[in-house]
C-alpha cells in the first residue's frame, strides 16, 4: 500500500506541481487552508508538507493544532528563511524546513529520508505490547492470552495491531479499511465491522470480562487503554 502524504498550501499551482511529481509513488491528499488541513490530518497521513504563510490559520498554528493527533513527520514549506523562523517551526513540532523556491527532486529526497527514518523507528520499537494477560507479538504477528495463541486471520491481526499500537486513538471504519485493505481495494468499510466482530468473539473465548476494542458510536473504533 502506498504511503500517504498530505500537501497543504494556499497556492493551488504549488499543490498541483508537488502532487503531479509525487502521485506515482504516494497517495496524495490536498488541503488549501489551515482549517482544511486540520480535517485532512484526521486521515492519518504518513507525512505532511505544510506551508507556513497561509491566511487565517498559518502553518505554525496548524502544526500546533494537529501535533496531538498525528505523530508523522511534518516538513514546513516557506519563503521565510530567517533563523528565528526555522527555529520556531522546529520547536513547535516540525521535523524539517524547506525554503521556497525549492527543487522537487530535493523535496522528494527529503520525503524519502523522513519516511525511511519512520520505518527504522517503527522497527526498533519494543517487539511486544501487553494489555493485562493479553499480549501482541509485533515481530511474530501473533496475539496471545496467558501465552496461549489466539488464532486470527492476517487482516484480523492487522486490525488488532493498528488499534493497539495507537491505543486510545479513534479510527473510523473508512480509515481502517484504507490502511488494511488498501486505497484501491474492491469492497467497502462494512467489512471492517465484520472483522471487528470476529476479533471480539475470538478474544472473548479467552477473556470475556474485558472489551479490548471499544466502539465509538458514529465515529469508529479504538483500543482501550
mmCIF file of C-alpha atoms in Angstrom:
data_model
loop_
_atom_site.group_PDB
_atom_site.id
_atom_site.type_symbol
_atom_site.label_atom_id
_atom_site.label_comp_id
_atom_site.label_asym_id
_atom_site.label_seq_id
_atom_site.Cartn_x
_atom_site.Cartn_y
_atom_site.Cartn_z
ATOM 1 C CA UNK A 1 0.000 0.000 0.000
ATOM 2 C CA UNK A 2 1.280 3.462 -0.905
ATOM 3 C CA UNK A 3 2.294 5.828 1.863
ATOM 4 C CA UNK A 4 0.006 8.807 2.296
ATOM 5 C CA UNK A 5 1.235 12.405 2.006
ATOM 6 C CA UNK A 6 -0.822 15.483 2.878
ATOM 7 C CA UNK A 7 0.125 18.628 0.919
ATOM 8 C CA UNK A 8 -1.047 21.906 2.479
ATOM 9 C CA UNK A 9 -0.621 25.203 0.624
ATOM 10 C CA UNK A 10 -2.980 28.044 -0.268
ATOM 11 C CA UNK A 11 -1.296 28.375 -3.690
ATOM 12 C CA UNK A 12 -3.067 25.829 -5.858
ATOM 13 C CA UNK A 13 -0.321 25.810 -8.509
ATOM 14 C CA UNK A 14 2.251 24.688 -5.936
ATOM 15 C CA UNK A 15 -0.048 21.932 -4.687
ATOM 16 C CA UNK A 16 -0.639 20.783 -8.275
ATOM 17 C CA UNK A 17 3.066 20.613 -9.170
ATOM 18 C CA UNK A 18 4.007 18.739 -5.992
ATOM 19 C CA UNK A 19 1.075 16.348 -6.353
ATOM 20 C CA UNK A 20 1.868 15.681 -10.004
ATOM 21 C CA UNK A 21 5.505 14.941 -9.143
ATOM 22 C CA UNK A 22 4.741 12.605 -6.229
ATOM 23 C CA UNK A 23 1.491 10.876 -7.235
ATOM 24 C CA UNK A 24 3.211 7.932 -8.917
ATOM 25 C CA UNK A 25 4.884 6.873 -5.669
ATOM 26 C CA UNK A 26 2.478 8.102 -2.988
ATOM 27 C CA UNK A 27 -1.183 8.512 -2.214
ATOM 28 C CA UNK A 28 -1.759 12.275 -2.133
ATOM 29 C CA UNK A 29 -4.175 14.307 -0.014
ATOM 30 C CA UNK A 30 -4.501 18.056 -0.599
ATOM 31 C CA UNK A 31 -5.614 20.975 1.562
ATOM 32 C CA UNK A 32 -5.665 24.647 0.625
ATOM 33 C CA UNK A 33 -6.097 26.326 4.010
ATOM 34 C CA UNK A 34 -5.408 25.672 7.681
ATOM 35 C CA UNK A 35 -8.921 24.539 8.611
ATOM 36 C CA UNK A 36 -8.994 22.017 5.766
ATOM 37 C CA UNK A 37 -5.522 20.808 6.765
ATOM 38 C CA UNK A 38 -6.685 20.033 10.315
ATOM 39 C CA UNK A 39 -9.579 17.974 8.934
ATOM 40 C CA UNK A 40 -7.400 16.089 6.436
ATOM 41 C CA UNK A 41 -4.859 15.338 9.195
ATOM 42 C CA UNK A 42 -7.508 13.050 10.709
ATOM 43 C CA UNK A 43 -6.901 10.709 7.729
ATOM 44 C CA UNK A 44 -3.596 9.730 9.378
ATOM 45 C CA UNK A 45 -1.082 10.743 6.684
ATOM 46 C CA UNK A 46 2.415 9.276 6.803
ATOM 47 C CA UNK A 47 3.967 12.709 6.177
ATOM 48 C CA UNK A 48 2.718 16.306 5.906
ATOM 49 C CA UNK A 49 4.094 19.077 3.671
ATOM 50 C CA UNK A 50 2.885 22.261 5.361
ATOM 51 C CA UNK A 51 3.089 25.806 4.013
ATOM 52 C CA UNK A 52 3.710 28.471 6.658
ATOM 53 C CA UNK A 53 2.283 31.639 5.096
ATOM 54 C CA UNK A 54 -1.447 30.953 4.805
ATOM 55 C CA UNK A 55 -4.347 33.309 5.605
ATOM 56 C CA UNK A 56 -6.413 32.833 8.769
ATOM 57 C CA UNK A 57 -4.575 29.796 10.224
ATOM 58 C CA UNK A 58 -0.884 29.796 9.324
ATOM 59 C CA UNK A 59 1.298 26.698 9.183
ATOM 60 C CA UNK A 60 2.665 27.157 12.695
ATOM 61 C CA UNK A 61 -0.866 27.299 14.112
ATOM 62 C CA UNK A 62 -1.922 24.238 12.109
ATOM 63 C CA UNK A 63 1.114 22.312 13.358
ATOM 64 C CA UNK A 64 0.317 23.226 16.951
ATOM 65 C CA UNK A 65 -3.288 22.093 16.490
ATOM 66 C CA UNK A 66 -2.547 18.707 14.927
ATOM 67 C CA UNK A 67 0.584 17.593 16.777
ATOM 68 C CA UNK A 68 -1.520 15.874 19.447
ATOM 69 C CA UNK A 69 -3.367 13.776 16.853
ATOM 70 C CA UNK A 70 -0.575 12.958 14.376
ATOM 71 C CA UNK A 71 2.944 11.715 15.000
ATOM 72 C CA UNK A 72 4.112 11.675 11.388
ATOM 73 C CA UNK A 73 6.920 13.924 10.089
ATOM 74 C CA UNK A 74 5.911 17.495 9.236
ATOM 75 C CA UNK A 75 8.020 19.373 6.669
ATOM 76 C CA UNK A 76 7.447 23.132 6.509
ATOM 77 C CA UNK A 77 7.482 24.767 3.067
ATOM 78 C CA UNK A 78 8.015 28.516 3.163
ATOM 79 C CA UNK A 79 9.726 31.572 1.746
ATOM 80 C CA UNK A 80 10.598 32.657 5.296
ATOM 81 C CA UNK A 81 14.250 31.739 5.746
ATOM 82 C CA UNK A 82 15.281 33.755 8.818
ATOM 83 C CA UNK A 83 16.916 31.708 11.567
ATOM 84 C CA UNK A 84 14.210 32.574 14.106
ATOM 85 C CA UNK A 85 11.513 31.326 11.698
ATOM 86 C CA UNK A 86 13.280 27.993 11.214
ATOM 87 C CA UNK A 87 13.818 27.592 14.962
ATOM 88 C CA UNK A 88 10.150 28.394 15.645
ATOM 89 C CA UNK A 89 8.961 25.808 13.136
ATOM 90 C CA UNK A 90 11.179 23.075 14.545
ATOM 91 C CA UNK A 91 10.339 23.995 18.141
ATOM 92 C CA UNK A 92 6.562 23.733 17.749
ATOM 93 C CA UNK A 93 6.678 20.250 16.232
ATOM 94 C CA UNK A 94 8.065 20.470 12.703
ATOM 95 C CA UNK A 95 10.683 17.953 11.591
ATOM 96 C CA UNK A 96 12.215 19.767 8.641
ATOM 97 C CA UNK A 97 12.189 23.122 6.859
ATOM 98 C CA UNK A 98 12.459 23.698 3.097
ATOM 99 C CA UNK A 99 12.575 27.240 1.741
ATOM 100 C CA UNK A 100 10.854 28.336 -1.456
ATOM 101 C CA UNK A 101 11.728 28.107 -4.269
ATOM 102 C CA UNK A 102 12.857 24.508 -3.946
ATOM 103 C CA UNK A 103 13.799 21.619 -6.193
ATOM 104 C CA UNK A 104 11.128 18.921 -6.500
ATOM 105 C CA UNK A 105 13.875 16.292 -6.618
ATOM 106 C CA UNK A 106 15.316 17.609 -3.359
ATOM 107 C CA UNK A 107 11.847 17.666 -1.814
ATOM 108 C CA UNK A 108 11.263 14.035 -2.812
ATOM 109 C CA UNK A 109 14.649 13.045 -1.370
ATOM 110 C CA UNK A 110 13.769 14.718 1.934
ATOM 111 C CA UNK A 111 10.406 12.948 1.990
ATOM 112 C CA UNK A 112 12.033 9.574 1.345
ATOM 113 C CA UNK A 113 14.618 10.194 4.073
ATOM 114 C CA UNK A 114 11.955 11.033 6.668
ATOM 115 C CA UNK A 115 9.809 8.025 5.743
ATOM 116 C CA UNK A 116 12.844 5.710 5.968
ATOM 117 C CA UNK A 117 13.588 7.123 9.414
ATOM 118 C CA UNK A 118 9.996 6.482 10.472
ATOM 119 C CA UNK A 119 10.258 2.855 9.321
ATOM 120 C CA UNK A 120 13.504 2.352 11.223
ATOM 121 C CA UNK A 121 11.946 3.871 14.314
ATOM 122 C CA UNK A 122 8.913 1.597 13.989
ATOM 123 C CA UNK A 123 11.065 -1.498 13.531
ATOM 124 C CA UNK A 124 13.172 -0.624 16.573
ATOM 125 C CA UNK A 125 10.204 -0.246 18.893
ATOM 126 C CA UNK A 126 9.509 -2.893 21.509
ATOM 127 C CA UNK A 127 8.659 -6.227 19.994
ATOM 128 C CA UNK A 128 5.525 -6.862 22.098
ATOM 129 C CA UNK A 129 2.560 -4.974 23.536
ATOM 130 C CA UNK A 130 0.925 -6.017 26.803
ATOM 131 C CA UNK A 131 -2.639 -5.396 27.969
ATOM 132 C CA UNK A 132 -3.048 -7.390 31.156
ATOM 133 C CA UNK A 133 -2.956 -11.079 30.224
ATOM 134 C CA UNK A 134 -3.321 -10.301 26.528
ATOM 135 C CA UNK A 135 -0.116 -9.696 24.550
ATOM 136 C CA UNK A 136 0.653 -8.866 20.938
ATOM 137 C CA UNK A 137 3.872 -10.156 19.388
ATOM 138 C CA UNK A 138 4.658 -7.431 16.836
ATOM 139 C CA UNK A 139 7.520 -9.311 15.227
ATOM 140 C CA UNK A 140 5.806 -12.697 15.115
ATOM 141 C CA UNK A 141 2.455 -11.110 14.167
ATOM 142 C CA UNK A 142 0.536 -13.121 16.764
ATOM 143 C CA UNK A 143 -1.881 -12.438 19.626
ATOM 144 C CA UNK A 144 -1.665 -14.350 22.916
ATOM 145 C CA UNK A 145 -3.702 -14.668 26.076
ATOM 146 C CA UNK A 146 -1.698 -16.035 29.024
ATOM 147 C CA UNK A 147 0.836 -17.391 26.497
ATOM 148 C CA UNK A 148 -1.882 -19.245 24.582
ATOM 149 C CA UNK A 149 -2.185 -18.154 20.952
ATOM 150 C CA UNK A 150 -5.441 -16.624 19.724
ATOM 151 C CA UNK A 151 -5.638 -17.657 16.079
ATOM 152 C CA UNK A 152 -6.508 -14.782 13.749
ATOM 153 C CA UNK A 153 -6.535 -14.202 10.027
ATOM 154 C CA UNK A 154 -3.987 -11.824 8.507
ATOM 155 C CA UNK A 155 -6.474 -8.939 8.271
ATOM 156 C CA UNK A 156 -7.827 -9.566 11.783
ATOM 157 C CA UNK A 157 -4.292 -9.371 13.166
ATOM 158 C CA UNK A 158 -3.558 -6.192 11.199
ATOM 159 C CA UNK A 159 -6.652 -4.510 12.657
ATOM 160 C CA UNK A 160 -5.618 -5.528 16.180
ATOM 161 C CA UNK A 161 -2.077 -4.264 15.600
ATOM 162 C CA UNK A 162 -3.226 -0.930 14.121
ATOM 163 C CA UNK A 163 -5.592 -0.200 17.005
ATOM 164 C CA UNK A 164 -3.302 -1.497 19.768
ATOM 165 C CA UNK A 165 -0.197 0.394 18.616
ATOM 166 C CA UNK A 166 -2.304 3.558 18.534
ATOM 167 C CA UNK A 167 -4.036 2.721 21.826
ATOM 168 C CA UNK A 168 -6.719 5.263 22.704
ATOM 169 C CA UNK A 169 -6.842 6.800 19.204
ATOM 170 C CA UNK A 170 -10.150 6.539 17.353
ATOM 171 C CA UNK A 171 -10.106 5.222 13.792
ATOM 172 C CA UNK A 172 -13.140 5.386 11.513
ATOM 173 C CA UNK A 173 -14.159 2.290 9.569
ATOM 174 C CA UNK A 174 -13.051 4.066 6.403
ATOM 175 C CA UNK A 175 -9.580 4.786 7.810
ATOM 176 C CA UNK A 176 -9.151 1.180 8.933
ATOM 177 C CA UNK A 177 -10.332 -0.121 5.561
ATOM 178 C CA UNK A 178 -7.891 2.089 3.648
ATOM 179 C CA UNK A 179 -4.946 1.120 5.861
ATOM 180 C CA UNK A 180 -5.638 -2.639 5.925
ATOM 181 C CA UNK A 181 -7.281 -3.365 2.586
ATOM 182 C CA UNK A 182 -5.630 -0.566 0.611
ATOM 183 C CA UNK A 183 -6.949 2.578 -1.003
ATOM 184 C CA UNK A 184 -7.801 0.896 -4.316
ATOM 185 C CA UNK A 185 -9.273 -2.302 -2.895
ATOM 186 C CA UNK A 186 -12.671 -3.518 -4.025
ATOM 187 C CA UNK A 187 -15.361 -3.593 -1.358
ATOM 188 C CA UNK A 188 -16.307 -1.143 1.353
ATOM 189 C CA UNK A 189 -15.786 -0.250 5.001
ATOM 190 C CA UNK A 190 -18.636 -2.539 6.105
ATOM 191 C CA UNK A 191 -16.065 -5.346 6.037
ATOM 192 C CA UNK A 192 -14.309 -3.703 8.983
ATOM 193 C CA UNK A 193 -17.315 -4.175 11.282
ATOM 194 C CA UNK A 194 -17.497 -7.872 10.397
ATOM 195 C CA UNK A 195 -13.806 -8.366 11.118
ATOM 196 C CA UNK A 196 -14.045 -6.496 14.430
ATOM 197 C CA UNK A 197 -16.985 -8.715 15.395
ATOM 198 C CA UNK A 198 -14.883 -11.818 14.688
ATOM 199 C CA UNK A 199 -11.911 -10.424 16.609
ATOM 200 C CA UNK A 200 -14.091 -9.715 19.639
ATOM 201 C CA UNK A 201 -15.590 -13.201 19.517
ATOM 202 C CA UNK A 202 -12.178 -14.851 19.353
ATOM 203 C CA UNK A 203 -10.766 -12.792 22.229
ATOM 204 C CA UNK A 204 -13.902 -13.303 24.359
ATOM 205 C CA UNK A 205 -13.336 -17.068 24.233
ATOM 206 C CA UNK A 206 -10.237 -16.413 26.343
ATOM 207 C CA UNK A 207 -11.260 -13.242 28.215
ATOM 208 C CA UNK A 208 -14.982 -12.496 28.451
ATOM 209 C CA UNK A 209 -14.586 -9.813 31.133
ATOM 210 C CA UNK A 210 -12.791 -7.172 29.085
ATOM 211 C CA UNK A 211 -13.739 -5.455 25.826
ATOM 212 C CA UNK A 212 -10.441 -4.501 24.229
ATOM 213 C CA UNK A 213 -11.932 -2.823 21.154
ATOM 214 C CA UNK A 214 -14.315 -0.030 22.071
ATOM 215 C CA UNK A 215 -16.979 1.172 19.641
ATOM 216 C CA UNK A 216 -17.186 4.964 19.479
ATOM 217 C CA UNK A 217 -20.698 5.353 18.099
ATOM 218 C CA UNK A 218 -20.930 7.354 14.914
ATOM 219 C CA UNK A 219 -17.136 7.567 14.657
ATOM 220 C CA UNK A 220 -15.348 4.205 14.674
ATOM 221 C CA UNK A 221 -13.216 2.062 16.989
ATOM 222 C CA UNK A 222 -10.403 2.461 19.472
ATOM 223 C CA UNK A 223 -8.287 0.087 21.549
ATOM 224 C CA UNK A 224 -8.975 0.544 25.237
ATOM 225 C CA UNK A 225 -6.058 1.648 27.430
#
